[in-house]
Amino acid sequence: MIRKNTLAILLLASLAFLKPALAAPVEQPETVCIQCHGTLPDRLGAPVKLWRSSIHADNGISCNGCHGGDPKDAANAMTPQRGFLGAPKEKDIPGFCGRCHPGVYKDYLSSAHGRALGAGGPTCVTCHGNHQVVKASLALINEKSCTRCHSFDRARAIRDAMQQTEGYIDDISRRIADFQVSGVDTEKMGKSLFSVRNRFHTLFHDVDVARVKGESAAINKELGKLDAALKEIEQSHQKRRVAGGIAVGFMVLLALLFHLMKKSYD
Amino acid sequence: MENEGRRKFLGVCVAGATAAAAVAAGYPVFRYLAPRSGQGGAAKLVIPVGELKEGDAKFFEFAGSSAVLIKTQSGELVALSAVCTHLGCIVQWVKEKQQFLCPCHGGQFSTDGTVLGGPPPRPLAKIPLTVTEGNITIG
């Protein structure tokens, strides 16, 4: 009985240590917006279904994060007095998203896309969607999407210029995720990568091939630093594996010596 | 007699192996407790006072990370980490507002690093500085 309890305590303790590494996406209590609109049909309920698989939902950004209002008071949730903004008009969409994404907003406004705002040009949701916004990747730059408005030639040139660096970012991201699962403190590296990735993806909004190529060199240098830090951890783990193997061999040798010594007393 | 010689030899082997095992087990503990070499602080950085006007900011690399030195409009010098405490992006100096803005998610910080708005959970970390003979020494 005591042994079983001890085992249970040890198991729980080890799970407690695992918790930070395997932390689930941010979970917050459902807002009144979700509670109500989640049960509504068609146009009024559809945004909730889309939002549930978005990067915003993964990070605890609920309806009120963008649309304002009071997420705790169902009766007054959608009143202007509680800061409810509703859905923006098309020309106001970039400013709406730009409240939380000011860097991208600035680059967008100075780009050909931004300059065509209000004159048929694309807004954020044209490429990223609205409620089902997912983590940005180069997959967003594709022929089907871009040719809705213009030829794919220039977009292809930009995507090709970004491809190699994107691959480098993905590789580093995967390695950091692997280390995180195995319990390595990756917070600083994760934040550095987020910063670099953000800088890199922002480049596209400028729609300038020369700038993409020029900035990619500086970004690759930053990624090189992360790569070196990860290699150092990988080498350290490799050394530990070798040391572990030697330690096990050593223990076997020690056990054998003890066994032989014991036999000499028989 | 033969057993005694064997026992003595095995005893020496076991003692040696045990001592080696003790050293091998103790070394990681020593490594963990001993301060790492080169961790005594980053190299100090010297910036001439004249390089910065009131209300301006100067970004630089410090201890392998981005940092910023500002001279407030009242003439006070402040050195801060330029890494946003939300997700690690590098903050930008908005001279007109005399505050920092994170381009990623709109975090705002005052000239002393205090969070003014947005998602950052903590203020920007302060970096110590001293001013002597017209030079600002950071770190």
Short mmCIF file of C-alpha atoms in Angstrom, two decimals:
data_model
loop_
_atom_site.label_atom_id
_atom_site.label_comp_id
_atom_site.label_asym_id
_atom_site.label_seq_id
_atom_site.Cartn_x
_atom_site.Cartn_y
_atom_site.Cartn_z
CA MET A 1 0.00 0.00 0.00
CA ILE A 2 2.75 2.39 1.04
CA ARG A 3 4.68 1.44 -2.08
CA LYS A 4 1.67 2.17 -4.27
CA ASN A 5 1.19 5.59 -2.65
CA THR A 6 4.85 6.43 -3.08
CA LEU A 7 4.63 5.45 -6.73
CA ALA A 8 1.53 7.63 -7.20
CA ILE A 9 3.27 10.62 -5.56
CA LEU A 10 6.35 10.17 -7.74
CA LEU A 11 4.17 9.94 -10.85
CA LEU A 12 2.24 13.10 -9.94
CA ALA A 13 5.47 14.94 -9.16
CA SER A 14 6.91 14.00 -12.54
CA LEU A 15 3.70 15.16 -14.25
CA ALA A 16 3.97 18.47 -12.46
CA PHE A 17 7.45 18.91 -13.91
CA LEU A 18 6.18 18.02 -17.38
CA LYS A 19 3.37 20.58 -17.26
CA PRO A 20 5.26 23.68 -18.50
CA ALA A 21 6.76 21.81 -21.43
CA LEU A 22 3.46 20.34 -22.56
CA ALA A 23 1.33 23.39 -21.78
CA ALA A 24 -1.86 23.51 -23.81
CA PRO A 25 -2.93 26.65 -25.68
CA VAL A 26 -4.16 29.48 -23.44
CA GLU A 27 -7.59 28.56 -22.12
CA GLN A 28 -9.85 31.28 -20.83
CA PRO A 29 -13.44 31.18 -19.67
CA GLU A 30 -15.88 31.54 -22.55
CA THR A 31 -17.06 35.09 -23.09
CA VAL A 32 -20.76 35.91 -23.31
CA CYS A 33 -20.18 36.59 -27.02
CA ILE A 34 -19.16 32.96 -27.60
CA GLN A 35 -21.88 31.61 -25.32
CA CYS A 36 -24.60 33.41 -27.26
CA HIS A 37 -23.28 33.47 -30.86
CA GLY A 38 -21.98 29.91 -30.54
CA THR A 39 -25.58 28.70 -30.44
CA LEU A 40 -26.88 30.94 -33.24
CA PRO A 41 -27.32 29.67 -36.80
CA ASP A 42 -25.86 30.91 -40.11
CA ARG A 43 -24.34 34.37 -40.35
CA LEU A 44 -24.50 35.06 -36.62
CA GLY A 45 -22.97 31.76 -35.50
CA ALA A 46 -20.52 31.07 -38.34
CA PRO A 47 -17.78 33.45 -37.07
CA VAL A 48 -17.56 31.51 -33.79
CA LYS A 49 -16.99 28.20 -35.58
CA LEU A 50 -14.28 29.78 -37.75
CA TRP A 51 -12.68 31.58 -34.80
CA ARG A 52 -12.33 28.34 -32.80
CA SER A 53 -9.60 27.09 -35.17
CA SER A 54 -7.80 30.44 -35.42
CA ILE A 55 -4.48 31.56 -33.95
CA HIS A 56 -6.47 34.16 -32.00
CA ALA A 57 -8.47 31.43 -30.23
CA ASP A 58 -5.23 29.50 -29.54
CA ASN A 59 -3.86 32.57 -27.77
CA GLY A 60 -6.98 33.53 -25.82
CA ILE A 61 -7.96 36.50 -28.01
CA SER A 62 -11.74 36.43 -28.01
CA CYS A 63 -14.35 38.48 -29.95
CA ASN A 64 -13.99 41.53 -27.70
CA GLY A 65 -10.24 41.68 -28.44
CA CYS A 66 -11.13 43.04 -31.88
CA HIS A 67 -14.79 44.04 -31.76
CA GLY A 68 -14.73 45.62 -28.30
CA GLY A 69 -17.77 45.39 -26.01
CA ASP A 70 -18.17 43.81 -22.61
CA PRO A 71 -17.41 40.07 -22.67
CA LYS A 72 -18.88 39.55 -19.18
CA ASP A 73 -22.23 41.29 -19.42
CA ALA A 74 -24.60 39.66 -21.92
CA ALA A 75 -27.22 42.40 -21.64
CA ASN A 76 -24.82 45.24 -22.48
CA ALA A 77 -22.10 43.37 -24.35
CA MET A 78 -22.84 45.05 -27.67
CA THR A 79 -23.48 48.61 -26.57
CA PRO A 80 -21.20 51.47 -27.69
CA GLN A 81 -21.05 52.58 -24.05
CA ARG A 82 -19.09 49.38 -23.33
CA GLY A 83 -16.79 50.02 -26.26
CA PHE A 84 -18.50 47.80 -28.84
CA LEU A 85 -17.19 48.57 -32.32
CA GLY A 86 -19.06 46.04 -34.44
CA ALA A 87 -17.67 44.98 -37.82
CA PRO A 88 -15.47 47.53 -39.63
CA LYS A 89 -16.25 48.85 -43.10
CA GLU A 90 -13.86 47.55 -45.75
CA LYS A 91 -11.63 50.61 -45.83
CA ASP A 92 -11.35 50.53 -42.03
CA ILE A 93 -10.23 46.88 -41.83
CA PRO A 94 -6.44 47.54 -41.90
CA GLY A 95 -6.76 50.10 -39.12
CA PHE A 96 -8.94 47.66 -37.18
CA CYS A 97 -6.29 44.90 -37.33
CA GLY A 98 -3.47 47.44 -37.08
CA ARG A 99 -4.44 48.35 -33.51
CA CYS A 100 -2.75 45.12 -32.40
CA HIS A 101 -0.40 44.66 -35.38
CA PRO A 102 1.07 48.17 -35.84
CA GLY A 103 4.30 47.05 -37.54
CA VAL A 104 2.55 45.16 -40.33
CA TYR A 105 -0.04 47.93 -40.63
CA LYS A 106 2.68 50.52 -41.27
CA ASP A 107 4.34 48.38 -43.94
CA TYR A 108 0.98 47.60 -45.54
CA LEU A 109 0.02 51.28 -45.78
CA SER A 110 3.25 52.12 -47.60
CA SER A 111 2.87 49.19 -50.03
CA ALA A 112 1.04 49.04 -53.36
CA HIS A 113 -1.66 47.03 -51.59
CA GLY A 114 -2.11 49.71 -48.92
CA ARG A 115 -2.06 52.57 -51.40
CA ALA A 116 -4.96 50.90 -53.24
CA LEU A 117 -7.04 50.78 -50.06
CA GLY A 118 -10.57 51.98 -50.81
CA ALA A 119 -9.96 51.65 -54.55
CA GLY A 120 -10.37 47.91 -54.89
CA GLY A 121 -7.08 47.04 -53.21
CA PRO A 122 -6.81 44.13 -50.79
CA THR A 123 -7.19 44.48 -47.03
CA CYS A 124 -5.85 42.13 -44.33
CA VAL A 125 -8.80 39.75 -44.62
CA THR A 126 -8.38 39.35 -48.39
CA CYS A 127 -5.32 37.17 -47.80
CA HIS A 128 -5.54 36.18 -44.11
CA GLY A 129 -9.29 35.65 -43.84
CA ASN A 130 -11.19 37.24 -41.00
CA HIS A 131 -12.28 34.95 -38.18
CA GLN A 132 -10.22 31.90 -39.12
CA VAL A 133 -6.88 33.71 -39.10
CA VAL A 134 -4.10 31.13 -38.95
CA LYS A 135 -0.38 31.48 -38.29
CA ALA A 136 1.12 33.35 -41.26
CA SER A 137 3.29 31.35 -43.62
CA LEU A 138 4.51 31.60 -47.22
CA ALA A 139 1.60 29.32 -48.20
CA LEU A 140 -0.50 32.49 -48.15
CA ILE A 141 1.38 33.65 -51.23
CA ASN A 142 -0.11 31.37 -53.86
CA GLU A 143 -1.25 31.65 -57.43
CA LYS A 144 -4.92 31.04 -56.66
CA SER A 145 -5.04 33.83 -54.11
CA CYS A 146 -2.89 36.44 -55.84
CA THR A 147 -4.41 36.01 -59.32
CA ARG A 148 -7.77 37.13 -57.99
CA CYS A 149 -6.38 40.65 -58.45
CA HIS A 150 -3.21 40.53 -60.58
CA SER A 151 -0.65 38.23 -62.21
CA PHE A 152 1.40 35.97 -59.98
CA ASP A 153 4.83 36.94 -61.41
CA ARG A 154 5.88 39.51 -58.84
CA ALA A 155 4.39 37.60 -55.93
CA ARG A 156 6.22 34.48 -57.11
CA ALA A 157 9.52 36.40 -57.20
CA ILE A 158 8.94 37.57 -53.62
CA ARG A 159 7.91 34.10 -52.43
CA ASP A 160 10.97 32.53 -54.09
CA ALA A 161 13.22 35.12 -52.45
CA MET A 162 11.67 34.29 -49.08
CA GLN A 163 11.56 30.50 -49.48
CA GLN A 164 15.06 29.66 -48.26
CA THR A 165 14.81 31.83 -45.14
CA GLU A 166 11.32 30.48 -44.43
CA GLY A 167 12.74 26.94 -44.56
CA TYR A 168 15.49 27.98 -42.13
CA ILE A 169 12.87 29.48 -39.77
CA ASP A 170 10.73 26.32 -39.95
CA ASP A 171 13.74 24.12 -39.20
CA ILE A 172 14.74 26.21 -36.16
CA SER A 173 11.11 26.35 -34.99
CA ARG A 174 10.84 22.53 -35.16
CA ARG A 175 14.10 22.07 -33.25
CA ILE A 176 13.02 24.52 -30.53
CA ALA A 177 9.66 22.71 -30.23
CA ASP A 178 11.48 19.36 -29.87
CA PHE A 179 13.70 20.76 -27.10
CA GLN A 180 10.69 22.30 -25.35
CA VAL A 181 8.95 18.93 -25.23
CA SER A 182 12.09 17.33 -23.80
CA GLY A 183 12.15 19.92 -20.99
CA VAL A 184 14.83 22.38 -22.18
CA ASP A 185 14.18 26.03 -21.25
CA THR A 186 13.51 27.46 -24.71
CA GLU A 187 11.64 30.63 -23.73
CA LYS A 188 14.38 33.04 -24.77
CA MET A 189 15.08 31.25 -28.04
CA GLY A 190 11.35 30.98 -28.77
CA LYS A 191 10.92 34.72 -28.28
CA SER A 192 13.94 35.52 -30.44
CA LEU A 193 12.56 33.32 -33.19
CA PHE A 194 9.14 34.95 -32.90
CA SER A 195 10.75 38.36 -33.29
CA VAL A 196 12.80 37.30 -36.33
CA ARG A 197 9.85 35.52 -37.94
CA ASN A 198 7.70 38.58 -37.43
CA ARG A 199 10.32 40.84 -39.00
CA PHE A 200 10.59 38.44 -41.89
CA HIS A 201 6.88 38.05 -42.58
CA THR A 202 6.39 41.80 -42.29
CA LEU A 203 8.70 42.13 -45.31
CA PHE A 204 6.07 40.70 -47.60
CA HIS A 205 3.64 43.48 -46.85
CA ASP A 206 6.03 45.93 -48.46
CA VAL A 207 5.76 44.00 -51.77
CA ASP A 208 9.34 44.98 -52.66
CA VAL A 209 11.59 42.18 -53.99
CA ALA A 210 14.81 44.18 -53.52
CA ARG A 211 13.99 44.90 -49.87
CA VAL A 212 13.10 41.25 -49.24
CA LYS A 213 16.49 40.17 -50.60
CA GLY A 214 18.39 42.85 -48.69
CA GLU A 215 16.68 42.22 -45.35
CA SER A 216 16.86 38.45 -45.73
CA ALA A 217 20.65 38.61 -45.26
CA ALA A 218 20.28 40.36 -41.89
CA ILE A 219 17.51 37.98 -40.86
CA ASN A 220 19.60 34.95 -41.82
CA LYS A 221 22.38 36.31 -39.59
CA GLU A 222 19.95 36.44 -36.66
CA LEU A 223 18.76 32.94 -37.46
CA GLY A 224 22.41 31.83 -37.58
CA LYS A 225 22.78 32.89 -33.93
CA LEU A 226 19.77 30.78 -32.94
CA ASP A 227 21.07 27.90 -35.03
CA ALA A 228 24.42 28.08 -33.19
CA ALA A 229 22.68 28.13 -29.79
CA LEU A 230 20.60 25.09 -30.76
CA LYS A 231 23.69 23.25 -32.05
CA GLU A 232 25.36 23.90 -28.70
CA ILE A 233 22.42 22.27 -26.90
CA GLU A 234 22.44 19.39 -29.39
CA GLN A 235 26.15 18.82 -28.81
CA SER A 236 25.63 18.96 -25.05
CA HIS A 237 22.87 16.34 -25.33
CA GLN A 238 25.11 14.18 -27.51
CA LYS A 239 27.88 14.41 -24.91
CA ARG A 240 25.39 13.48 -22.18
CA ARG A 241 24.27 10.44 -24.16
CA VAL A 242 27.88 9.28 -24.55
CA ALA A 243 28.57 9.95 -20.85
CA GLY A 244 25.40 8.04 -19.94
CA GLY A 245 26.53 5.07 -22.02
CA ILE A 246 29.96 5.12 -20.38
CA ALA A 247 28.32 5.35 -16.92
CA VAL A 248 26.12 2.34 -17.61
CA GLY A 249 29.13 0.34 -18.88
CA PHE A 250 31.05 1.39 -15.80
CA MET A 251 28.27 0.24 -13.48
CA VAL A 252 28.16 -3.13 -15.24
CA LEU A 253 31.93 -3.43 -14.74
CA LEU A 254 31.59 -2.49 -11.08
CA ALA A 255 28.83 -5.06 -10.59
CA LEU A 256 31.01 -7.71 -12.22
CA LEU A 257 33.94 -6.82 -9.95
CA PHE A 258 31.67 -7.08 -6.88
CA HIS A 259 30.34 -10.38 -8.11
CA LEU A 260 33.85 -11.78 -8.60
CA MET A 261 34.89 -10.47 -5.20
CA LYS A 262 31.87 -12.08 -3.57
CA LYS A 263 32.72 -15.36 -5.28
CA SER A 264 36.26 -15.21 -3.88
CA TYR A 265 34.72 -15.43 -0.37
CA ASP A 266 32.62 -18.52 -1.23
CA MET B 1 46.38 -18.04 -0.89
CA GLU B 2 45.35 -17.77 -4.50
CA ASN B 3 41.94 -16.43 -3.39
CA GLU B 4 43.61 -13.87 -1.14
CA GLY B 5 45.71 -12.48 -4.03
CA ARG B 6 42.63 -12.38 -6.29
CA ARG B 7 40.59 -10.70 -3.53
CA LYS B 8 43.29 -8.08 -3.02
CA PHE B 9 43.46 -7.38 -6.73
CA LEU B 10 39.65 -7.17 -6.99
CA GLY B 11 39.56 -4.95 -3.89
CA VAL B 12 41.97 -2.49 -5.52
CA CYS B 13 39.89 -2.58 -8.72
CA VAL B 14 36.61 -1.98 -6.84
CA ALA B 15 38.14 0.83 -4.77
CA GLY B 16 39.52 2.48 -7.90
CA ALA B 17 36.25 2.07 -9.79
CA THR B 18 34.24 3.41 -6.81
CA ALA B 19 36.52 6.44 -6.54
CA ALA B 20 36.17 7.07 -10.27
CA ALA B 21 32.37 6.70 -9.98
CA ALA B 22 32.32 9.18 -7.08
CA VAL B 23 34.31 11.70 -9.14
CA ALA B 24 32.06 11.12 -12.16
CA ALA B 25 28.93 11.64 -10.05
CA GLY B 26 30.36 14.67 -8.26
CA TYR B 27 31.58 16.49 -11.37
CA PRO B 28 28.10 17.41 -12.72
CA VAL B 29 27.15 18.65 -9.23
CA PHE B 30 30.30 20.82 -9.18
CA ARG B 31 29.55 22.07 -12.73
CA TYR B 32 26.01 22.98 -11.66
CA LEU B 33 27.13 24.86 -8.55
CA ALA B 34 30.21 26.61 -9.98
CA PRO B 35 29.59 29.94 -11.77
CA ARG B 36 29.95 29.68 -15.55
CA SER B 37 33.01 31.29 -17.05
CA GLY B 38 32.25 34.56 -18.79
CA GLN B 39 29.09 35.10 -16.78
CA GLY B 40 30.55 37.87 -14.72
CA GLY B 41 28.62 40.36 -16.82
CA ALA B 42 28.71 41.58 -20.37
CA ALA B 43 31.43 43.90 -21.61
CA LYS B 44 30.68 47.48 -20.70
CA LEU B 45 29.73 49.83 -23.49
CA VAL B 46 30.75 53.46 -23.63
CA ILE B 47 28.73 56.05 -25.55
CA PRO B 48 29.68 59.74 -25.61
CA VAL B 49 27.00 61.92 -24.00
CA GLY B 50 27.02 64.21 -27.05
CA GLU B 51 25.73 61.40 -29.30
CA LEU B 52 22.25 61.73 -27.89
CA LYS B 53 19.96 64.75 -27.99
CA GLU B 54 17.01 65.30 -25.64
CA GLY B 55 14.09 63.12 -26.69
CA ASP B 56 16.24 60.79 -28.81
CA ALA B 57 16.93 57.07 -28.50
CA LYS B 58 19.92 55.01 -29.56
CA PHE B 59 19.62 51.26 -30.10
CA PHE B 60 22.61 48.96 -29.63
CA GLU B 61 23.60 45.37 -28.92
CA PHE B 62 24.27 44.60 -25.27
CA ALA B 63 24.97 41.17 -23.75
CA GLY B 64 23.85 39.49 -26.97
CA SER B 65 20.52 41.24 -27.02
CA SER B 66 18.98 44.50 -28.25
CA ALA B 67 19.05 47.43 -25.87
CA VAL B 68 18.25 51.12 -26.07
CA LEU B 69 19.57 54.28 -24.47
CA ILE B 70 17.26 57.27 -24.26
CA LYS B 71 17.71 60.84 -23.18
CA THR B 72 14.34 62.03 -21.94
CA GLN B 73 13.13 65.55 -22.67
CA SER B 74 14.05 66.44 -19.10
CA GLY B 75 17.63 65.28 -19.82
CA GLU B 76 17.53 62.04 -17.81
CA LEU B 77 19.46 59.11 -19.29
CA VAL B 78 17.88 55.66 -19.18
CA ALA B 79 19.15 52.37 -20.61
CA LEU B 80 16.63 49.58 -21.16
CA SER B 81 16.38 46.19 -22.80
CA ALA B 82 14.70 46.72 -26.18
CA VAL B 83 13.15 43.25 -26.10
CA CYS B 84 9.38 43.37 -25.57
CA THR B 85 8.35 41.29 -22.57
CA HIS B 86 5.33 39.91 -24.44
CA LEU B 87 6.77 37.74 -27.23
CA GLY B 88 10.30 39.07 -27.66
CA CYS B 89 10.00 41.52 -30.56
CA ILE B 90 12.27 44.56 -30.63
CA VAL B 91 10.44 47.70 -29.55
CA GLN B 92 10.55 50.91 -31.59
CA TRP B 93 11.00 54.44 -30.28
CA VAL B 94 8.12 56.78 -31.10
CA LYS B 95 9.74 60.17 -30.67
CA GLU B 96 6.55 62.19 -31.07
CA LYS B 97 4.90 60.34 -28.19
CA GLN B 98 8.12 59.84 -26.20
CA GLN B 99 7.30 56.16 -25.71
CA PHE B 100 8.19 52.72 -27.04
CA LEU B 101 5.90 50.72 -29.30
CA CYS B 102 6.22 47.03 -30.02
CA PRO B 103 5.50 46.51 -33.74
CA CYS B 104 4.25 42.95 -33.22
CA HIS B 105 1.24 43.36 -30.93
CA GLY B 106 1.20 47.02 -30.02
CA GLY B 107 2.72 46.88 -26.52
CA GLN B 108 3.53 50.39 -25.27
CA PHE B 109 6.20 51.34 -22.74
CA SER B 110 7.15 54.63 -21.11
CA THR B 111 10.68 56.05 -21.01
CA ASP B 112 11.38 54.19 -17.77
CA GLY B 113 10.15 50.91 -19.24
CA THR B 114 6.75 50.85 -17.52
CA VAL B 115 3.96 49.13 -19.48
CA LEU B 116 1.50 51.77 -20.74
CA GLY B 117 -0.74 49.48 -22.76
CA GLY B 118 -1.08 46.30 -24.78
CA PRO B 119 -0.26 42.72 -23.82
CA PRO B 120 3.27 42.93 -22.29
CA PRO B 121 3.21 41.33 -18.83
CA ARG B 122 6.29 43.10 -17.41
CA PRO B 123 8.19 46.40 -17.82
CA LEU B 124 11.28 46.56 -20.02
CA ALA B 125 14.33 45.50 -18.00
CA LYS B 126 16.53 48.38 -16.87
CA ILE B 127 20.28 48.34 -17.55
CA PRO B 128 22.53 50.22 -15.12
CA LEU B 129 24.55 53.13 -16.44
CA THR B 130 26.99 55.70 -15.14
CA VAL B 131 28.01 59.07 -16.57
CA THR B 132 31.60 60.20 -16.12
CA GLU B 133 33.63 62.80 -18.00
CA GLY B 134 31.19 63.12 -20.86
CA ASN B 135 30.85 59.37 -21.39
CA ILE B 136 27.92 57.10 -20.64
CA THR B 137 29.07 53.68 -19.47
CA ILE B 138 26.40 51.04 -19.87
CA GLY B 139 26.48 47.81 -17.88
#
